[in-house]
Coordinates of C-alpha atoms in Angstrom, one line a residue:
Chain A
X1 CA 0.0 0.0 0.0
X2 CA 1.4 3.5 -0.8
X3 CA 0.7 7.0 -0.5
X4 CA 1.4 9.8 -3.0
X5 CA 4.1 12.6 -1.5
X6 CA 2.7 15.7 -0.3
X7 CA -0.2 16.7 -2.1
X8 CA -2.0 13.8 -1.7
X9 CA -4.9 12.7 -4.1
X10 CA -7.2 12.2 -1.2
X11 CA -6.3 15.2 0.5
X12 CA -8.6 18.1 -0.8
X13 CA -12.1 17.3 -2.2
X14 CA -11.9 21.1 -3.5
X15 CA -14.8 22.4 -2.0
X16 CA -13.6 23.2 2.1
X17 CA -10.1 24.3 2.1
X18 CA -10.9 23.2 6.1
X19 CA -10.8 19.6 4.9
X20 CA -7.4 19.4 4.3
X21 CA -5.0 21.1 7.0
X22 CA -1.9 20.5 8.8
X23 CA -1.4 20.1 12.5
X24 CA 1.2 22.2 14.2
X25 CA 2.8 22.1 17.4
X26 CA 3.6 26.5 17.9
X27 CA 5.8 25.4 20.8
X28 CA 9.3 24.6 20.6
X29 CA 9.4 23.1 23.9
X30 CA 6.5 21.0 22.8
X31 CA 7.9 19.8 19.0
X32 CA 10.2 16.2 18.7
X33 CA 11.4 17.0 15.8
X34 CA 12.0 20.3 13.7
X35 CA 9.3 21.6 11.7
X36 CA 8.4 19.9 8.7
X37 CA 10.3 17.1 9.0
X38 CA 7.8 14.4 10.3
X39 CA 4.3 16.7 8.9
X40 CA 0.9 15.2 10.4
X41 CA -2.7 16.7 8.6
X42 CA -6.3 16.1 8.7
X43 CA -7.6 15.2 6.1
X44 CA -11.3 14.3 4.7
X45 CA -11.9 10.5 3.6
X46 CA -14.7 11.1 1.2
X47 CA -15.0 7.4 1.0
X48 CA -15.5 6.4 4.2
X49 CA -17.1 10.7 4.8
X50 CA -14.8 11.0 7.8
X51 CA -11.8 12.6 8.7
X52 CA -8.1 11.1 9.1
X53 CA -4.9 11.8 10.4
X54 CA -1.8 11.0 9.0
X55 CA 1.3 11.6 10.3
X56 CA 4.8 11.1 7.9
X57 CA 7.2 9.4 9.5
X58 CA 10.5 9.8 7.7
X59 CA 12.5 6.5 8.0
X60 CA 15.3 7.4 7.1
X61 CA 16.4 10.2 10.0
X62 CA 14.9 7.7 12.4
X63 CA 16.4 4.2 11.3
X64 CA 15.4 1.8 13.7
X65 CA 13.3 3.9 15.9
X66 CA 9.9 3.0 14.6
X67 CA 8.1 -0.3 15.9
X68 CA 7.2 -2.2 12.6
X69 CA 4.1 -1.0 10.8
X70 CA 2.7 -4.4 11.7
X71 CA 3.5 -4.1 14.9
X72 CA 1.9 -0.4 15.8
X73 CA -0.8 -1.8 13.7
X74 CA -1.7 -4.8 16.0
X75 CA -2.1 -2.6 19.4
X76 CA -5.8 -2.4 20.0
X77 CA -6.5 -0.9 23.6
X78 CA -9.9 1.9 24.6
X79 CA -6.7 4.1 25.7
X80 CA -3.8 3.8 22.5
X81 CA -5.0 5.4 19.3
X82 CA -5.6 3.0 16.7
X83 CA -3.0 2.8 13.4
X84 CA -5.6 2.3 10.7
X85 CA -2.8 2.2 7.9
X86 CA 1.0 2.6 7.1
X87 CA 1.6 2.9 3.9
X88 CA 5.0 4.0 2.6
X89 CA 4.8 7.2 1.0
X90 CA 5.4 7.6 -3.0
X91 CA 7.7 9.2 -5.2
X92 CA 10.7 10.2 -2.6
X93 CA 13.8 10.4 -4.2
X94 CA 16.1 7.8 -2.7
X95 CA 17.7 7.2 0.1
X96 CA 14.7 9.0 1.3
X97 CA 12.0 7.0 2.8
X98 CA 9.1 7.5 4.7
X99 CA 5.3 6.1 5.8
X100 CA 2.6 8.1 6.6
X101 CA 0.6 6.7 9.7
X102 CA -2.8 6.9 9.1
X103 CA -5.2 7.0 12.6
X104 CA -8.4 8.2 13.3
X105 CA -9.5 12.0 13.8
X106 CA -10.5 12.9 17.3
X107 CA -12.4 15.9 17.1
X108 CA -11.5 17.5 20.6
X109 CA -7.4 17.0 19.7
X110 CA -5.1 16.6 22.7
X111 CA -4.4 18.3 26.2
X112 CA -2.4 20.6 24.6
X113 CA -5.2 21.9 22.4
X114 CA -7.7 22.1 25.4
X115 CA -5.6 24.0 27.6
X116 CA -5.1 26.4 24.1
X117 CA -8.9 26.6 23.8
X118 CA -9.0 27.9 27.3
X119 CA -10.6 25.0 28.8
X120 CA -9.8 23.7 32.4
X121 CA -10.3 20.2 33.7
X122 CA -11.4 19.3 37.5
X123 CA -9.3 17.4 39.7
X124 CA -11.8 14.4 39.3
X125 CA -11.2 14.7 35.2
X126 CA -7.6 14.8 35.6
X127 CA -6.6 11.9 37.7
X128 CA -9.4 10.0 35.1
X129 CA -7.8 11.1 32.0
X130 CA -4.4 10.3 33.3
X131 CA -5.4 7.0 34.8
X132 CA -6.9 6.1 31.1
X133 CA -3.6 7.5 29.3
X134 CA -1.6 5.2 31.9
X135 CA -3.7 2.3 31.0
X136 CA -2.7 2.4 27.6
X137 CA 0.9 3.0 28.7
X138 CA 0.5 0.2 30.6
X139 CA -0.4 -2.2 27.7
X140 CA 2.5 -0.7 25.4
X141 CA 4.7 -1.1 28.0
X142 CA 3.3 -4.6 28.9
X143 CA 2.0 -6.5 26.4
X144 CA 3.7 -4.9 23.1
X145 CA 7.0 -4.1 25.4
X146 CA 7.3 -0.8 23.6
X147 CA 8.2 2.2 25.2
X148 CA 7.0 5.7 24.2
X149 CA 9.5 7.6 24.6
X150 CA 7.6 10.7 23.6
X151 CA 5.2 10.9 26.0
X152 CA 3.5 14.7 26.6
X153 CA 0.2 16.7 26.9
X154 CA -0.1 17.0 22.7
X155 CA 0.4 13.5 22.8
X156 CA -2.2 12.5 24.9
X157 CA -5.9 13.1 23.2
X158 CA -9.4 13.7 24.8
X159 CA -11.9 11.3 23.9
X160 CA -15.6 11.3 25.1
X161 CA -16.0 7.9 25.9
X162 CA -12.7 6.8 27.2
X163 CA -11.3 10.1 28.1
X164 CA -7.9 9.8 26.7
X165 CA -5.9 8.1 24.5
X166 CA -2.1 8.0 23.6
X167 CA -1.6 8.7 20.8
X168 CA 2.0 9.1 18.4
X169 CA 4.7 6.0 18.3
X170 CA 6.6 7.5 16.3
X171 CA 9.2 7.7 18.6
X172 CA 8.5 4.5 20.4
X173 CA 11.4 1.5 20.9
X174 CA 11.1 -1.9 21.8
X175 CA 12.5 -2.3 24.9
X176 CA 15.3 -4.8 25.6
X177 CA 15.0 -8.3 27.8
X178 CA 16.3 -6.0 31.0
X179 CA 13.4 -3.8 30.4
X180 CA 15.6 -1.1 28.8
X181 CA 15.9 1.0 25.8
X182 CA 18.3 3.4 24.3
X183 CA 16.8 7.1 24.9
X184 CA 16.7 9.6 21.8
X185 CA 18.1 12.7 21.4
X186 CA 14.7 14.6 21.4
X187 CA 14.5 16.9 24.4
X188 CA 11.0 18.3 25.4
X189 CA 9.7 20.2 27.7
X190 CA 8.2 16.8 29.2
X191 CA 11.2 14.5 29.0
X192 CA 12.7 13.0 32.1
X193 CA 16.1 13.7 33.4
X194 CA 17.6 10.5 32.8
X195 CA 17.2 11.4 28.9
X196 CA 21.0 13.0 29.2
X197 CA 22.0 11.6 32.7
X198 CA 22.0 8.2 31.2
X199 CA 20.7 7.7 27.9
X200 CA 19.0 4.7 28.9
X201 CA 15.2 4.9 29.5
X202 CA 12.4 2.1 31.1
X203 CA 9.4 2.3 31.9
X204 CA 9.6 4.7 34.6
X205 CA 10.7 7.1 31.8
X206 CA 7.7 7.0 30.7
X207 CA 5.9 7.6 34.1
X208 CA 7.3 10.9 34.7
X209 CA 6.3 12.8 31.7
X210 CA 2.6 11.2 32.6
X211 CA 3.1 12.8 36.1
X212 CA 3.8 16.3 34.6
X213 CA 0.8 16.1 32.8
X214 CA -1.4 15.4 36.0
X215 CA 0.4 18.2 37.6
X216 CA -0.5 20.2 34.1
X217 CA -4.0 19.5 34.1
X218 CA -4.3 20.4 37.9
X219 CA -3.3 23.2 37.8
X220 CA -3.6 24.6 33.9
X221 CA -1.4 24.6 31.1
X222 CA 2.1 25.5 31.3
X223 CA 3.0 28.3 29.7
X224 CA 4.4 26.9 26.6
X225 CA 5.8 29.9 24.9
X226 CA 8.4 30.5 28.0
X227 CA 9.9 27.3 27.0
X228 CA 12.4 27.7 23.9
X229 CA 14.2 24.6 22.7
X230 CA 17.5 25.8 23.5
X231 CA 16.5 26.5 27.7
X232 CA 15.2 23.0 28.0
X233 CA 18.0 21.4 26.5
X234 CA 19.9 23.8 28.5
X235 CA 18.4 23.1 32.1
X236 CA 18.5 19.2 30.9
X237 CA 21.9 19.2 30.6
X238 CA 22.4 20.8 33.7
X239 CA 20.7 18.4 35.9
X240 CA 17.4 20.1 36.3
X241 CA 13.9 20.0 35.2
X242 CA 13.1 22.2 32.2
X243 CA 10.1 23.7 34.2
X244 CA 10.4 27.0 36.4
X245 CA 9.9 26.1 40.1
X246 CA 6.7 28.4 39.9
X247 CA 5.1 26.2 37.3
X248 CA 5.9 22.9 39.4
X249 CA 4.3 24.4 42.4
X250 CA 1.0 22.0 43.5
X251 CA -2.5 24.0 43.6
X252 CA -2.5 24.0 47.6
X253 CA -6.0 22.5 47.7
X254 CA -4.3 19.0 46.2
X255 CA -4.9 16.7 48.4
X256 CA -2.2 14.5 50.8
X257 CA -2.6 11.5 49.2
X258 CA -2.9 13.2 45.8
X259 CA 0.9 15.3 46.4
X260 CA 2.2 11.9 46.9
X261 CA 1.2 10.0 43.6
X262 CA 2.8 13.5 42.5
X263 CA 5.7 13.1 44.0
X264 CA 6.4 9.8 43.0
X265 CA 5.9 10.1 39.4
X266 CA 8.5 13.1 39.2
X267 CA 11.0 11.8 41.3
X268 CA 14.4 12.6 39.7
X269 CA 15.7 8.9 39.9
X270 CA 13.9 7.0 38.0
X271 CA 14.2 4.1 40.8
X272 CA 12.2 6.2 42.7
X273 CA 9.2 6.5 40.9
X274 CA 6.1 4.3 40.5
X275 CA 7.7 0.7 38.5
X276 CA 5.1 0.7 36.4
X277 CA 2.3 2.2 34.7
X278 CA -0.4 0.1 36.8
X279 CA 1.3 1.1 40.1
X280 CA 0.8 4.8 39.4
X281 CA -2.3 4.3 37.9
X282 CA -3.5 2.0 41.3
X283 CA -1.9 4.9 43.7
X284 CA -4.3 7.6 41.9
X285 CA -7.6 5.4 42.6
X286 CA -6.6 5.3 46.3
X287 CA -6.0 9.4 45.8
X288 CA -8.5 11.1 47.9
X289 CA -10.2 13.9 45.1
X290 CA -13.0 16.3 45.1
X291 CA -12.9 19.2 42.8
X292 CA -11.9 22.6 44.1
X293 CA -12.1 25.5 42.4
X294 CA -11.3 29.1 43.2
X295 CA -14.7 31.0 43.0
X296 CA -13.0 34.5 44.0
X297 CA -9.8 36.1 45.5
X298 CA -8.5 33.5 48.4
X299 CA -11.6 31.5 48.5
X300 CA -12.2 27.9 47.0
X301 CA -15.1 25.8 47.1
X302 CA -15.9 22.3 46.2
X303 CA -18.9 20.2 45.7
X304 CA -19.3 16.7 48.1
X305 CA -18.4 14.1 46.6
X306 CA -21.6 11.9 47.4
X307 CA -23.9 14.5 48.3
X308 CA -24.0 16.9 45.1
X309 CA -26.3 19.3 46.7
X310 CA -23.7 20.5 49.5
X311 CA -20.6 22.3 49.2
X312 CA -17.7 23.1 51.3
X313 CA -16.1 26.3 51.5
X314 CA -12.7 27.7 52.7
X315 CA -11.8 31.4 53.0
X316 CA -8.9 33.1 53.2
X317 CA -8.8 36.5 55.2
X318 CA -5.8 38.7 55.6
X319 CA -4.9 39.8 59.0
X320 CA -3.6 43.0 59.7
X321 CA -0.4 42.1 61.4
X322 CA 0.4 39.8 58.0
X323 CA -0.4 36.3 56.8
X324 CA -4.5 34.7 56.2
X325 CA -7.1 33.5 59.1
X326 CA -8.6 30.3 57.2
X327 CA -11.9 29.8 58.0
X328 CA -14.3 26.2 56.5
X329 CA -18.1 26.8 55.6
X330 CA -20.7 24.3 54.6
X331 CA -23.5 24.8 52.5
X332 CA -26.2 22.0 53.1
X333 CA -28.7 23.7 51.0
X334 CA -29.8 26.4 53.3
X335 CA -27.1 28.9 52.7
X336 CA -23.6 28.6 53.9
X337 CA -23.0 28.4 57.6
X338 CA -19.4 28.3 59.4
X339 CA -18.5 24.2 59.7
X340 CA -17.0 23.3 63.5
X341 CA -13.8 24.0 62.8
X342 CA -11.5 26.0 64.4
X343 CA -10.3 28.7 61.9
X344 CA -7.0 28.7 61.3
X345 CA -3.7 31.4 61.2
X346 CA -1.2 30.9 58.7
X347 CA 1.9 32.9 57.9
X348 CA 1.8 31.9 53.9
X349 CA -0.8 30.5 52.0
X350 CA 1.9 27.9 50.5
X351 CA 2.2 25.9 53.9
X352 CA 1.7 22.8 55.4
X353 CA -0.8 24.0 57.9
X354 CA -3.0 25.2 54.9
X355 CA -2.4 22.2 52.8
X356 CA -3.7 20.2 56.4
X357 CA -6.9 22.7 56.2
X358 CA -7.4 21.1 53.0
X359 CA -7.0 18.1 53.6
X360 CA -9.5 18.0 56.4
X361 CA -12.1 19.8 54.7
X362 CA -11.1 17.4 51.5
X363 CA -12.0 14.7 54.6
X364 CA -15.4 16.2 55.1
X365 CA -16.6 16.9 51.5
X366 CA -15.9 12.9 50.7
X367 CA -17.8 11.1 53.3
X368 CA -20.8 9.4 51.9
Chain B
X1 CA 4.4 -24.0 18.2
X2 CA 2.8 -25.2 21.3
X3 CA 1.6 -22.4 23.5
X4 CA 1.9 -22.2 27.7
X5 CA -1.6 -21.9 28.8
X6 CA -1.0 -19.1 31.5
X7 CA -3.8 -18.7 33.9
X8 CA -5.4 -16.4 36.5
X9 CA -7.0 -16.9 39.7
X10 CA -8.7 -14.7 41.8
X11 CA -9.9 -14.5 45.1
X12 CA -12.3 -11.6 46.6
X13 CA -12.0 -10.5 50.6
X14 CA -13.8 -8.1 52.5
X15 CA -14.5 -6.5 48.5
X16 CA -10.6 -6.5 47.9
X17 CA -9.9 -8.7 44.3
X18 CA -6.4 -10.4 45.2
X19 CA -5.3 -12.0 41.7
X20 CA -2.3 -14.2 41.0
X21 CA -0.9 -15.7 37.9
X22 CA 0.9 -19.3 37.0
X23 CA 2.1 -21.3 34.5
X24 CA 1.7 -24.5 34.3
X25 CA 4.9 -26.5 35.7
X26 CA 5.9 -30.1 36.0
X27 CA 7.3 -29.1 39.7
X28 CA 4.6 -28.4 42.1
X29 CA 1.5 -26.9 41.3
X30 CA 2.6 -24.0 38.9
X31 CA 5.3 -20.9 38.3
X32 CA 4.2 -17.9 39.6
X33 CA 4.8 -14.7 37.0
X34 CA 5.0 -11.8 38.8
X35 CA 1.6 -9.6 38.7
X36 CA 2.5 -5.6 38.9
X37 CA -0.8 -5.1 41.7
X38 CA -1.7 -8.4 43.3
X39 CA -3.7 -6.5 45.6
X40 CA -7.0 -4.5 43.5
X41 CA -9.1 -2.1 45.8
X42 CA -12.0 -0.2 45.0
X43 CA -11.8 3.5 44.9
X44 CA -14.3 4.0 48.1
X45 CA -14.5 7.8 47.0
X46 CA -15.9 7.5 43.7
X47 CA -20.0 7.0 42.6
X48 CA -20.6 3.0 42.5
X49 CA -20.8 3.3 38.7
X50 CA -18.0 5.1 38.2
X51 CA -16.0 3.0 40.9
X52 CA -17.1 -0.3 39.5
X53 CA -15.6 1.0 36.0
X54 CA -12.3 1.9 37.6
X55 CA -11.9 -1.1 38.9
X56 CA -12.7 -3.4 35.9
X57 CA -9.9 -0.8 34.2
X58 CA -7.5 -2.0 36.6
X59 CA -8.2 -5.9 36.9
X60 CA -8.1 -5.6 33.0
X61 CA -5.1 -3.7 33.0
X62 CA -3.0 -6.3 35.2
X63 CA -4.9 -9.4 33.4
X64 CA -3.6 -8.0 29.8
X65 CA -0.1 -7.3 31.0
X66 CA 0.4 -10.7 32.5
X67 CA -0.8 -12.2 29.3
X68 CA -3.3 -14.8 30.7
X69 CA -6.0 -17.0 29.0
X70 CA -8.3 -17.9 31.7
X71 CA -9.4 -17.1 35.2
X72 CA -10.6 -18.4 37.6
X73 CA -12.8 -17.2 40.8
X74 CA -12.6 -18.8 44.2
X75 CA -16.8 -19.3 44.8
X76 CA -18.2 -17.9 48.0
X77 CA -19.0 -20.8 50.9
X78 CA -21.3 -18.6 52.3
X79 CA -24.9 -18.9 51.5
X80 CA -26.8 -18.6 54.8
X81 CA -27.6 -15.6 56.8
X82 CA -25.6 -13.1 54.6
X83 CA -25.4 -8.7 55.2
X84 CA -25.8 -6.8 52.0
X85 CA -23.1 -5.1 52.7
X86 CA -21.0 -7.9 52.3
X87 CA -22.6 -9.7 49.4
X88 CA -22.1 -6.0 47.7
X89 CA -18.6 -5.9 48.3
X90 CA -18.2 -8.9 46.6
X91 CA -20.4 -8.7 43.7
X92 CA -19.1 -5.6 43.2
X93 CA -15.6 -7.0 42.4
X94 CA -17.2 -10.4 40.9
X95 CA -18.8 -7.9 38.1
X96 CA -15.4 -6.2 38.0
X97 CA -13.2 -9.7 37.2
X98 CA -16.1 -10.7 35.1
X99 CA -16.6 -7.6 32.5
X100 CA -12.2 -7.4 32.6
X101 CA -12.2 -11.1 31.7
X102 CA -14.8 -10.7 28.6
X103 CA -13.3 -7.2 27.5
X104 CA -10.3 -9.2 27.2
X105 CA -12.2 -12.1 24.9
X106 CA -10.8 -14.5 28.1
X107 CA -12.4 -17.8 29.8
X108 CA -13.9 -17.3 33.1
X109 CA -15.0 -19.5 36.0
X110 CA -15.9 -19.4 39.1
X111 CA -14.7 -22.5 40.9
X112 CA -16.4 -24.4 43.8
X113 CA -14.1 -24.5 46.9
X114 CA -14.0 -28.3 47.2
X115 CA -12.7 -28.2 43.4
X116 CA -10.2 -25.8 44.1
X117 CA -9.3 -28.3 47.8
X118 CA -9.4 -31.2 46.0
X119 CA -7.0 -30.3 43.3
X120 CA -4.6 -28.6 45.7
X121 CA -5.3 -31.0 48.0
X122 CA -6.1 -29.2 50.5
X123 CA -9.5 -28.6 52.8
X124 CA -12.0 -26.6 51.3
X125 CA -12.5 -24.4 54.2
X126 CA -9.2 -23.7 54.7
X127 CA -7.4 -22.6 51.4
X128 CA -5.3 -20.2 52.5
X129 CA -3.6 -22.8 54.2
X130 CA -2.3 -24.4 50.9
X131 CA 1.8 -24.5 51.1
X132 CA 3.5 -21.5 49.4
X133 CA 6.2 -24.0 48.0
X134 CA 3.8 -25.8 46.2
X135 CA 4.7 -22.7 44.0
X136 CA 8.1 -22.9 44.3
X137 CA 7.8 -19.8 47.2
X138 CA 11.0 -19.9 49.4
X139 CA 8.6 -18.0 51.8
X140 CA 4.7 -16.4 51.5
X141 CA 4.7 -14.0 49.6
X142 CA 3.0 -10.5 50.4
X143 CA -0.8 -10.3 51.1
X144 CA 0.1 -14.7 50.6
X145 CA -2.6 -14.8 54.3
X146 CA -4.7 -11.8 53.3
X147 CA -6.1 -13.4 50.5
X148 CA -3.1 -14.2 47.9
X149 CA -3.0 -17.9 48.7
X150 CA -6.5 -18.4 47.8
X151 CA -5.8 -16.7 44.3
X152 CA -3.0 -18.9 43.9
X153 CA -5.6 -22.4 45.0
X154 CA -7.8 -21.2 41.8
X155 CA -5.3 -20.4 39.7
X156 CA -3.7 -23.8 40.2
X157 CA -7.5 -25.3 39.8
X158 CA -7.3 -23.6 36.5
X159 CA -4.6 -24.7 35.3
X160 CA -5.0 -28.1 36.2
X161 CA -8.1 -28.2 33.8
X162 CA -6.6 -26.8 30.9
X163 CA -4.3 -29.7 31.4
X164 CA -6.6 -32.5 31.6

């Protein structure tokens, strides 16, 4: 099966110039490879009256990288997106060579698009989404024996029914009987440190990118833009994580059990973190979760978990000498009325005796 | 090429699904292969539905990643003067083993206890006291008295009959 270069003969049916577009990472920090080297479109399958993606994979730069078309084409799992086709792409001029991946469209795109559309997920949709995106790590890592090695939030696509899926093996390696694999030379903003400490990557590698974007979609997208290639390859090289300290700060509402499963996932050692993707992803279903949001200045509510028509309530005054008095209301459907517990003075907001506020009123909101 | 029939087995206590894995072996009753979460618990904070869907995710995860073909369930020996709350607990995580095991297009049973005795040869009502080295275990291995050794009793059951 083959696929014409470039302008494709499937690729415009003339009439919606929207039926034929490419898809474009803006971000260096976000972008494996330069631009225009491995292209990936939408387009319209007027056969089938539906759209496609195909992504281009050039063989030749990446000799040995790809998992055999027949391989990627074999993984079926709710939470990997499916390789439809792989046909090798026409009329390159030799020793060129390439394949265009063919997978199916999903409409709402990836995490990366959502957070670009403005949109904000819950802490109940995040651990979800993650937990789905680690169950389809889990089956690459575990049944095919594949690592990703390219896993981040662009990568990782929203779908309605089973919330995410990963998508993008283009990068992916088989790993080796120890459980090992050779790491790329592809520096993103999500990869882990051992990508330059070591070179050698398993399937905790793939674990900690999947804990940045639960930290991501806790607390909103990173901001992208701040990111060039040349600072994360930079603060890689030195040792650290390509993210400022201010974007790895944890939304103080997050919950004790909930920091942990953080923790673990982006611990610098990769010994350290959760073995495997089932490990991380049976941590986040014993993670205690109810969805705060910040209504107003220094004051976050949250509905019960188990009782939808009550809310909980914590407010942050500031004191005159300095710091916040934190005070818990309850709202049981009859306004909101000051729950028994002792308010609360704290010097900073970012403490462990406000993160303990939470996690008591966390307690409350999640009793059935 | 003749394929190892690996098998599951799994045992539910107190609502927690214990699961281990074998393959069949000419020295004792089976190798263990090592399961990444031998111990499944339901998410107690989350909606029954949404719970009960979380937790078939997870049974299915570790049941595709150890690659087996069938599974077995230890059957409950109590029929008289049950709490709801109990028989929830464990229907909740029968339904759970159940949907991962036809998601995953693989056999399931759930095996009477004096099956699973006699073919371990050991009492009915007292699986748990089955012999770790009959699985070439130096010693028990963790959760092997919570409910582990149980798993291990149906998975052995399991395998036995895809022998025979």
């Amino acid at each position: 099966m083959t696929t014409p270069a470039f302008s494709a003969s499937h690729a415009n049916d003339g009439t919606n110039p929207e039926r034929t577009r490419l898809l474009r990472l803006q971000f260096e920090c976000l972008q494996t490879l330069p631009v225009g080297s491995n292209p990936v479109r939408v387009w319209w399958d007027q056969n089938l009256e539906c759209y496609r993606v195909g992504k281009r994979v050039d063989l030749s730069s990446v000799d040995g990288v790809l998992p055999e078309p027949a391989t990627l084409q074999k993984i079926k799992h709710d939470n990997v997106v499916e390789v439809l086709a792989a046909p090798a792409v026409e009329g390159l001029i030799a020793p060129l060579r390439a394949i265009e991946i063919i997978t199916p469209y999903y409409p709402r795109g990836s995490v990366t698009d959502a957070f670009l559309r403005g949109e904000r997920f819950s802490a109940t949709e995040s651990v979800r989404i993650v937990q789905a995106g680690l169950r389809g790590l889990g089956h690459l890592h575990e049944v095919h024996r594949i690592l990703h090695r390219d896993i981040k939030s662009p990568n990782l696509l929203l779908d309605d029914i089973h919330m995410a899926k990963v998508a993008d093996l283009g990068c992916a390696g088989a790993l080796a009987a120890d459980g090992t694999v050779e790491a790329l030379d592809i520096p993103t903003l999500y990869s882990p440190p051992e990508l330059v400490r070591t070179g050698v990557l398993t399937r905790a590698s793939d674990i900690y990118p999947m804990g940045l974007i639960l930290l991501e979609l806790l607390r909103g997208g990173f901001d992208y833009e701040a990111y060039p290639k040349s600072v994360v390859t930079d603060r890689l090289l030195r040792g650290m994580s390509p993210l400022t300290l201010e974007e790895r700060r944890r939304p103080i509402w997050l919950s004790r059990s909930l920091r942990r499963v953080l923790n673990q996932a982006l611990q610098g050692q990769p010994a350290r973190r959760f073995p495997t993707a089932s490990a991380m992803d049976n941590a986040l279903s014993r993670a205690r979760v109810i969805d705060w949001a910040e209504t107003d200045d220094h004051c976050w509510e949250a509905p019960y978990r188990h009782h939808r028509d009550r809310r909980i309530r914590i407010e942050a005054a500031s004191r005159r000498k300095g710091g916040f008095r934190l005070s818990m209301h309850v709202d049981r459907g009859s306004g909101w009325r000051r729950h028994g517990v002792t308010d609360v003075d704290v010097d900073a907001l970012d403490s462990t005796v406000t993160r303990r506020f939470f996690d008591q009123a966390t307690d409350i909101a999640i009793v059935r | 090429m003749i394929q190892i029939m690996r098998v599951g087995g799994v045992h539910i206590e107190s609502g927690i699904v214990y699961l281990a894995v074998i393959d069949p072996s000419d020295l004792g009753l089976g190798t263990p292969v090592l399961v990444a979460q031998p111990k499944l618990t339901p998410n107690p904070d989350l909606i029954d539905a949404e719970a009960l869907e979380d937790l078939t995710g997870r049974v299915r995860q570790e049941l595709d990643g150890a690659g087996v073909r069938a599974v077995g369930l230890v059957g409950t020996r109590a029929f008289k003067g049950l709490q709801y709350k109990n028989v929830y607990s464990r229907v909740f995580g029968m339904c759970a083993v159940m949907a991962a095991c036809t998601r995953l297009g693989l056999k399931y049973e759930t095996l009477k206890t004096e099956i699973i005795g006699t073919t371990v040869q050991c009492p009915a009502k007292a699986l748990e006291k089955i012999d770790p080295g009959a699985f070439q275990f130096d010693r028990p291995p963790v959760y092997w008295k919570a409910g582990l050794a149980q798993a291990y009793a149906a998975a052995a059951t399991m395998c036995a009959r895809a022998g025979s």
